[in-house]
Coordinates of C-alpha atoms and ligand atoms in Angstrom, one line a residue:
M1 CA 31.5 4.3 46.4
K2 CA 32.9 3.2 43.1
K3 CA 35.1 5.8 41.6
H4 CA 35.5 7.0 37.5
N5 CA 39.1 7.4 36.4
L6 CA 38.8 9.0 32.8
N7 CA 42.0 6.7 32.6
S8 CA 40.3 3.7 32.7
L9 CA 38.0 4.2 29.7
N10 CA 38.5 2.9 26.0
P11 CA 38.7 5.5 23.4
A12 CA 38.2 2.8 20.9
K13 CA 35.0 2.0 22.3
F14 CA 33.7 5.4 21.3
A15 CA 35.0 4.9 17.6
D16 CA 31.9 2.0 17.5
L17 CA 29.5 3.9 18.9
I18 CA 27.7 5.5 16.0
K19 CA 28.2 2.3 14.1
N20 CA 26.4 0.7 17.0
R21 CA 23.7 2.8 17.1
E22 CA 22.8 2.3 13.8
L23 CA 22.9 -1.3 14.4
S24 CA 20.2 -1.2 17.4
V25 CA 18.1 1.3 15.0
S26 CA 17.9 -1.1 12.3
S27 CA 17.2 -4.0 14.2
A28 CA 14.6 -2.6 16.3
D29 CA 10.6 -3.4 15.8
A30 CA 9.4 -1.0 13.7
A31 CA 5.8 -0.8 15.5
Y32 CA 5.9 1.8 17.8
P33 CA 6.1 0.2 21.4
L34 CA 2.8 -0.6 23.2
A35 CA 4.2 0.4 26.6
E36 CA 3.4 3.8 28.1
F37 CA 6.3 5.8 29.4
S38 CA 5.5 5.6 33.1
P39 CA 6.4 9.2 34.2
N40 CA 3.7 10.1 31.5
T41 CA 1.3 7.3 33.3
L42 CA 2.4 9.0 36.6
A43 CA 1.7 12.7 35.8
N44 CA -1.9 11.4 34.2
S45 CA -2.9 9.6 37.3
L46 CA -1.8 12.9 39.5
H47 CA -3.2 15.6 37.2
P48 CA -5.7 14.0 34.8
K49 CA -7.5 16.9 33.0
K50 CA -10.8 15.4 33.3
Q51 CA -11.9 13.0 35.7
K52 CA -15.6 10.6 36.1
L53 CA -16.8 10.2 39.6
R54 CA -20.1 8.7 40.6
I55 CA -22.1 10.5 43.3
T56 CA -22.6 8.3 46.6
E57 CA -23.9 10.9 49.1
I58 CA -26.0 13.8 48.9
S59 CA -26.3 16.1 52.2
D60 CA -29.2 18.3 52.3
F61 CA -28.9 22.1 53.8
K62 CA -31.1 25.0 53.5
N63 CA -30.8 26.2 50.0
C64 CA -28.1 23.8 49.2
K65 CA -26.7 20.4 48.7
A66 CA -23.2 18.8 49.6
F67 CA -22.6 15.9 47.1
K68 CA -20.1 13.3 47.9
L69 CA -18.5 12.5 44.7
S70 CA -16.1 9.0 45.1
G71 CA -13.8 7.5 42.6
Q72 CA -10.0 7.9 41.7
C73 CA -9.7 10.9 42.8
A74 CA -6.3 13.1 41.9
C75 CA -4.7 14.8 44.9
F76 CA -4.7 18.1 45.6
T77 CA -3.8 21.0 48.6
A78 CA -6.4 22.0 50.8
G79 CA -8.5 25.3 49.4
Q80 CA -8.4 24.2 45.8
Y81 CA -11.4 24.0 43.7
I82 CA -12.3 21.5 41.1
N83 CA -14.7 22.5 37.6
V84 CA -17.6 20.6 37.2
Y85 CA -19.2 19.8 33.5
V86 CA -22.7 19.3 32.8
N87 CA -24.5 19.2 29.6
I88 CA -27.8 21.3 29.7
D89 CA -29.7 20.5 26.2
G90 CA -26.7 19.5 24.5
K91 CA -24.7 22.4 25.4
V92 CA -21.6 22.0 27.8
C93 CA -21.4 24.5 30.8
S94 CA -18.9 24.3 33.9
R95 CA -18.7 26.0 36.9
P96 CA -16.2 26.0 39.5
Y97 CA -16.6 24.7 43.0
S98 CA -14.6 24.5 46.1
L99 CA -13.6 21.4 47.6
A100 CA -15.0 20.8 51.4
S101 CA -12.9 17.7 51.3
S102 CA -9.5 17.1 52.8
P103 CA -6.3 15.6 50.6
K104 CA -6.6 12.9 52.8
D105 CA -10.1 12.1 51.9
A106 CA -9.3 12.1 47.9
S107 CA -7.1 9.6 48.7
D108 CA -9.7 7.5 50.5
G109 CA -11.5 7.7 47.5
F110 CA -13.8 11.0 47.2
Y111 CA -14.2 14.7 46.9
Q112 CA -17.2 16.7 48.8
I113 CA -18.5 19.8 47.2
A114 CA -21.3 22.2 48.3
V115 CA -24.3 23.9 45.5
K116 CA -26.2 26.5 46.6
A117 CA -29.3 27.9 44.8
V118 CA -28.8 30.8 42.7
D119 CA -31.9 32.7 41.2
G120 CA -31.5 32.2 37.8
G121 CA -28.4 30.2 38.2
L122 CA -28.1 27.9 35.2
V123 CA -25.5 25.1 36.0
S124 CA -26.2 25.2 40.3
N125 CA -29.9 24.6 39.5
Y126 CA -29.5 22.0 37.1
I127 CA -27.0 20.3 39.5
L128 CA -29.5 20.5 42.4
Q129 CA -32.9 19.2 40.1
N130 CA -30.7 16.3 38.3
W131 CA -28.4 15.3 40.5
S132 CA -28.8 11.9 42.6
V133 CA -26.9 9.1 44.2
G134 CA -25.4 7.1 41.4
T135 CA -25.2 9.6 39.2
L136 CA -22.2 10.0 37.2
V137 CA -20.2 13.3 37.1
E138 CA -17.2 15.0 34.8
V139 CA -14.8 17.3 37.1
S140 CA -11.7 18.7 36.2
D141 CA -8.6 18.2 38.4
P142 CA -8.0 20.2 41.6
I143 CA -6.7 23.9 40.8
G144 CA -6.4 27.1 42.1
N145 CA -4.4 29.3 44.5
F146 CA -6.6 29.8 47.8
T147 CA -4.0 27.7 49.6
Y148 CA -1.9 28.0 52.4
E149 CA 2.4 29.0 51.9
P150 CA 4.4 28.6 54.8
L151 CA 6.8 31.3 52.7
R152 CA 4.1 33.9 52.3
D153 CA 1.3 33.4 55.1
C154 CA 1.5 34.0 58.6
K155 CA 0.9 31.0 60.9
N156 CA -2.3 32.9 62.4
V157 CA -4.8 32.8 59.5
V158 CA -8.1 34.7 60.4
G159 CA -10.6 33.1 57.4
I160 CA -13.9 34.8 57.0
A161 CA -16.4 33.0 55.4
G162 CA -19.7 34.0 53.9
G163 CA -22.7 31.1 52.9
S164 CA -21.2 28.5 50.8
G165 CA -17.8 30.1 50.3
I166 CA -17.2 28.1 53.9
T167 CA -16.1 25.2 51.7
P168 CA -12.6 25.7 51.4
F169 CA -12.2 26.8 55.0
M170 CA -13.7 23.2 55.9
S171 CA -10.7 21.8 53.8
L172 CA -8.1 23.7 55.7
A173 CA -9.5 23.0 58.6
K174 CA -9.9 19.3 58.1
S175 CA -6.3 19.3 57.0
V176 CA -5.2 21.3 59.8
L177 CA -6.8 18.4 62.3
E178 CA -5.5 15.7 60.3
G179 CA -1.6 17.6 60.2
S180 CA -1.2 18.0 56.6
E181 CA -1.4 21.3 56.8
D182 CA 0.6 23.4 59.9
F183 CA -1.2 26.8 60.8
N184 CA -3.7 28.0 63.7
L185 CA -7.2 28.8 61.6
T186 CA -9.7 31.0 62.8
I187 CA -13.0 31.1 61.0
L188 CA -15.3 34.0 61.1
Y189 CA -18.1 32.3 59.4
G190 CA -21.1 34.8 58.2
C191 CA -24.5 33.9 57.1
R192 CA -28.1 35.9 57.1
K193 CA -30.1 33.1 59.9
E194 CA -28.4 30.3 62.1
E195 CA -30.6 27.7 59.9
D196 CA -28.4 29.2 56.6
I197 CA -25.2 27.9 58.7
L198 CA -23.8 25.1 56.1
F199 CA -21.6 22.2 58.1
R200 CA -22.4 23.3 61.0
F201 CA -22.1 20.0 63.1
E202 CA -18.7 19.3 61.2
L203 CA -17.3 22.6 62.0
D204 CA -18.5 22.1 65.3
S205 CA -17.0 18.6 65.8
L206 CA -13.3 19.8 63.4
A207 CA -13.3 23.0 66.3
E208 CA -13.6 20.7 69.5
K209 CA -11.0 18.2 68.3
C210 CA -8.4 20.7 67.6
D211 CA -7.2 23.5 69.7
R212 CA -5.5 25.1 66.5
L213 CA -9.0 25.5 64.9
K214 CA -11.5 28.2 66.1
V215 CA -15.2 28.9 64.6
I216 CA -17.5 32.0 65.4
Y217 CA -20.5 32.6 63.4
V218 CA -21.7 35.7 62.8
L219 CA -25.7 36.1 61.9
S220 CA -26.5 39.2 59.9
E221 CA -30.2 38.9 60.1
E222 CA -30.9 37.2 63.6
C223 CA -29.8 38.0 67.3
K224 CA -29.1 35.2 69.3
E225 CA -26.8 34.3 71.8
G226 CA -23.6 32.2 71.2
F227 CA -23.6 34.0 68.1
E228 CA -22.1 37.1 66.9
Q229 CA -24.5 39.5 65.3
G230 CA -23.7 41.4 62.5
N231 CA -22.0 41.9 59.7
I232 CA -18.1 40.8 59.9
S233 CA -16.1 44.1 60.5
Y234 CA -12.8 45.3 61.4
E235 CA -13.9 45.7 65.1
L236 CA -14.8 41.3 64.9
V237 CA -11.9 40.9 63.0
K238 CA -9.6 42.9 65.8
K239 CA -11.5 41.0 68.4
Y240 CA -11.2 37.6 67.3
A241 CA -7.6 37.6 65.5
P242 CA -4.8 36.5 67.6
K243 CA -1.8 38.7 68.9
G244 CA 0.6 39.6 66.3
E245 CA 1.0 39.5 62.7
F246 CA -1.7 37.3 60.8
S247 CA -3.3 36.5 57.2
V248 CA -7.1 36.8 56.1
F249 CA -8.7 34.5 54.1
I250 CA -11.6 35.7 52.2
C251 CA -14.5 33.2 50.9
G252 CA -18.0 34.5 50.1
P253 CA -20.2 36.4 47.9
E254 CA -18.9 39.7 46.0
G255 CA -21.0 42.2 48.2
M256 CA -19.5 40.5 51.7
T257 CA -15.8 40.3 49.9
R258 CA -16.6 43.9 49.5
F259 CA -17.6 45.1 52.5
V260 CA -14.8 43.2 54.1
D261 CA -12.2 44.7 51.7
K262 CA -13.3 47.8 52.8
E263 CA -13.4 47.0 56.9
L264 CA -9.8 45.8 56.8
E265 CA -8.6 49.1 55.2
L266 CA -9.1 50.1 58.5
L267 CA -6.8 47.8 60.1
D268 CA -3.0 48.8 60.1
F269 CA -1.2 45.4 58.3
E270 CA 0.2 44.7 54.9
R271 CA -2.1 43.8 51.6
K272 CA 0.0 40.3 50.9
F273 CA -1.5 38.9 53.9
I274 CA -5.0 39.1 52.5
R275 CA -6.2 36.4 50.4
H276 CA -8.9 36.3 47.7
E277 CA -10.9 33.6 46.5
V278 CA -13.4 34.8 44.2
H279 CA -14.2 32.1 41.3
G280 CA -17.6 32.0 39.7
E281 CA -19.2 35.0 37.7
T282 CA -20.0 38.3 38.5
V283 CA -24.1 37.8 38.1
S284 CA -24.6 42.0 36.9
P285 CA -21.9 43.9 35.6
S286 CA -24.3 46.9 36.9
N287 CA -23.4 45.9 40.5
F288 CA -20.2 47.4 39.6
E289 CA -19.6 51.4 40.7
D290 CA -18.0 51.8 37.4
Y291 CA -20.1 50.4 34.8
P292 CA -20.7 52.6 32.4
Q293 CA -24.5 54.1 31.5
N294 CA -25.9 54.1 28.1
V295 CA -24.5 50.7 26.9
P296 CA -26.8 49.5 23.8
E297 CA -29.5 46.9 25.0
I298 CA -27.9 44.4 22.1
I299 CA -24.8 43.8 21.0
S300 CA -23.0 41.9 17.8
I301 CA -20.4 39.3 19.2
T302 CA -18.8 38.0 16.3
V303 CA -16.2 34.9 17.2
W304 CA -13.4 33.3 15.6
N305 CA -12.7 29.7 16.8
K306 CA -10.6 27.3 15.1
G307 CA -10.8 29.4 12.1
E308 CA -14.9 29.7 12.1
S309 CA -16.7 32.7 12.7
K310 CA -19.9 32.8 13.9
L311 CA -22.2 35.7 14.9
I312 CA -24.0 36.1 18.2
K313 CA -26.5 38.9 18.7
A314 CA -27.2 39.1 22.9
S315 CA -27.9 41.2 25.9
P316 CA -24.2 42.9 26.9
A317 CA -25.6 41.9 30.9
A318 CA -23.3 38.7 30.7
P319 CA -20.0 37.7 31.1
V320 CA -18.4 37.1 27.5
V321 CA -17.7 33.4 28.3
R322 CA -21.4 33.1 29.4
I323 CA -23.1 34.8 26.0
L324 CA -20.5 32.5 23.9
E325 CA -21.8 29.2 26.1
Q326 CA -25.5 30.0 25.4
N327 CA -24.8 30.1 21.8
G328 CA -23.5 26.5 21.7
I329 CA -19.5 27.5 22.0
N330 CA -17.2 26.6 24.6
P331 CA -13.9 28.4 25.4
P332 CA -11.9 26.8 27.8
T333 CA -12.6 28.0 31.5
R334 CA -11.6 27.2 34.9
C335 CA -12.1 29.8 37.9
R336 CA -14.5 32.3 35.9
S337 CA -13.3 35.0 37.9
G338 CA -10.3 36.3 36.4
E339 CA -7.9 34.6 38.0
C340 CA -6.3 32.0 36.7
G341 CA -6.3 33.0 33.2
F342 CA -7.1 29.7 31.0
C343 CA -10.0 31.4 28.7
H344 CA -7.3 34.1 27.5
S345 CA -8.6 35.4 24.4
R346 CA -8.2 37.9 21.9
L347 CA -9.9 40.9 21.4
I348 CA -10.0 41.9 18.1
S349 CA -12.0 45.1 18.1
G350 CA -14.6 46.6 20.2
E351 CA -14.9 47.7 24.0
V352 CA -15.4 45.6 26.6
F353 CA -15.8 46.5 30.7
I354 CA -13.6 44.5 32.9
P355 CA -14.2 44.9 36.5
K356 CA -11.0 46.6 38.7
E357 CA -11.3 44.2 40.9
L358 CA -11.3 41.2 38.6
N359 CA -9.0 42.4 36.3
K360 CA -5.9 40.3 36.5
L361 CA -4.6 41.2 32.9
R362 CA -0.8 41.4 32.3
Q363 CA 0.4 44.5 30.5
A364 CA 1.1 42.1 27.4
D365 CA -2.4 41.1 27.4
N366 CA -3.0 45.1 27.2
K367 CA -1.0 45.7 24.9
F368 CA -1.7 42.7 22.2
G369 CA -5.4 42.7 23.1
F370 CA -6.3 39.7 25.0
I371 CA -9.1 39.7 27.8
H372 CA -10.3 37.0 30.0
P373 CA -14.1 36.5 28.5
C374 CA -15.1 35.4 32.1
C375 CA -15.2 38.6 33.3
S376 CA -15.3 41.0 30.1
Y377 CA -18.7 42.3 29.2
P378 CA -19.1 43.6 25.9
L379 CA -19.8 47.5 25.8
T380 CA -20.4 47.7 22.1
D381 CA -20.2 44.8 19.1
I382 CA -17.0 43.0 19.5
E383 CA -14.9 40.3 17.3
I384 CA -13.2 37.9 19.6
E385 CA -11.0 34.7 18.7
I386 CA -11.3 32.2 21.3
S387 CA -8.0 29.7 21.7
Ligands
FES401 S1 -11.9 31.2 33.5 FE1 -9.9 31.6 34.7 S2 -9.8 33.8 34.2 FE2 -11.0 33.1 33.2

């Protein structure tokens, strides 16, 4: 190996350093070089802010469709989601959808997401009615923390899924099979009826091919041989959980998540081993026990955006972010459930209701009056400044 010896340096060269630099600067072209700084190009391709992908395949399920989005897909970690942007009557809205495909699929040029019909669901129903093979769609880069971390999570994971909450587990299961994740996954998948199960064929064939994967279907409204019946209780978790320590990952509708959380309290294991994926808005604040009574039927919101203000009158029964979007204002959003902090905005005056389980504000946010509009419901007239 070549050794650098300080004694071999010529101090005279340093005397000319400034002069030589000035010569280089003065002889350089005044035009800004067109070439891009290659680390920036690489960073943009790995983490593009937006991606344009084309729908190349649609699979139909009961009340749900799975879309294959093809193109140059940014890489991700199994369990993450993308935000989908749609323009409905001139108003841009976005919603997060977990990726059901694996990171390897992304490197092969596609993602897969599942969109379920929701009563009164603005974006989901728009997508189900308007997207077809060939449609060009705009999505964000993959984001989210519902991922397996070997330093934090146990080698054995019990995944509890409800309805379309199966999608991140599809991605995790495929990654275990493909070898990009190294843990054992037991999925307890709750649905109302057998016909409501999504990705049944794929889940069964994944479990067949890999002895690190197990899938148990739990039907709440049907009693059938080969299925567990009822809700996903702590007894059921105990029955299928592997021996020793295990982590629990939960993704599904609010009602199921709350039920499972209560059940898990009956099992003796540490809270740090429980992980949730709750992206997506809560439909109505009255679903929360601590939502106050006597909230006015109509409230005013004064919104400050880039130095300009707008006054909105609306029903308080929706999160602030949804009210803003309905009025043509698009604050930045990602998870829409208080998790990512992307919609962080300043509450100048007024009062909002933030459900306990969605309140991820930091002490500094409380001190300086910041909220997450995606999970804050106005209780009075409010004034807010969005970023
Ligand atoms: S969009 Fe993630 S916290 Fe509001």
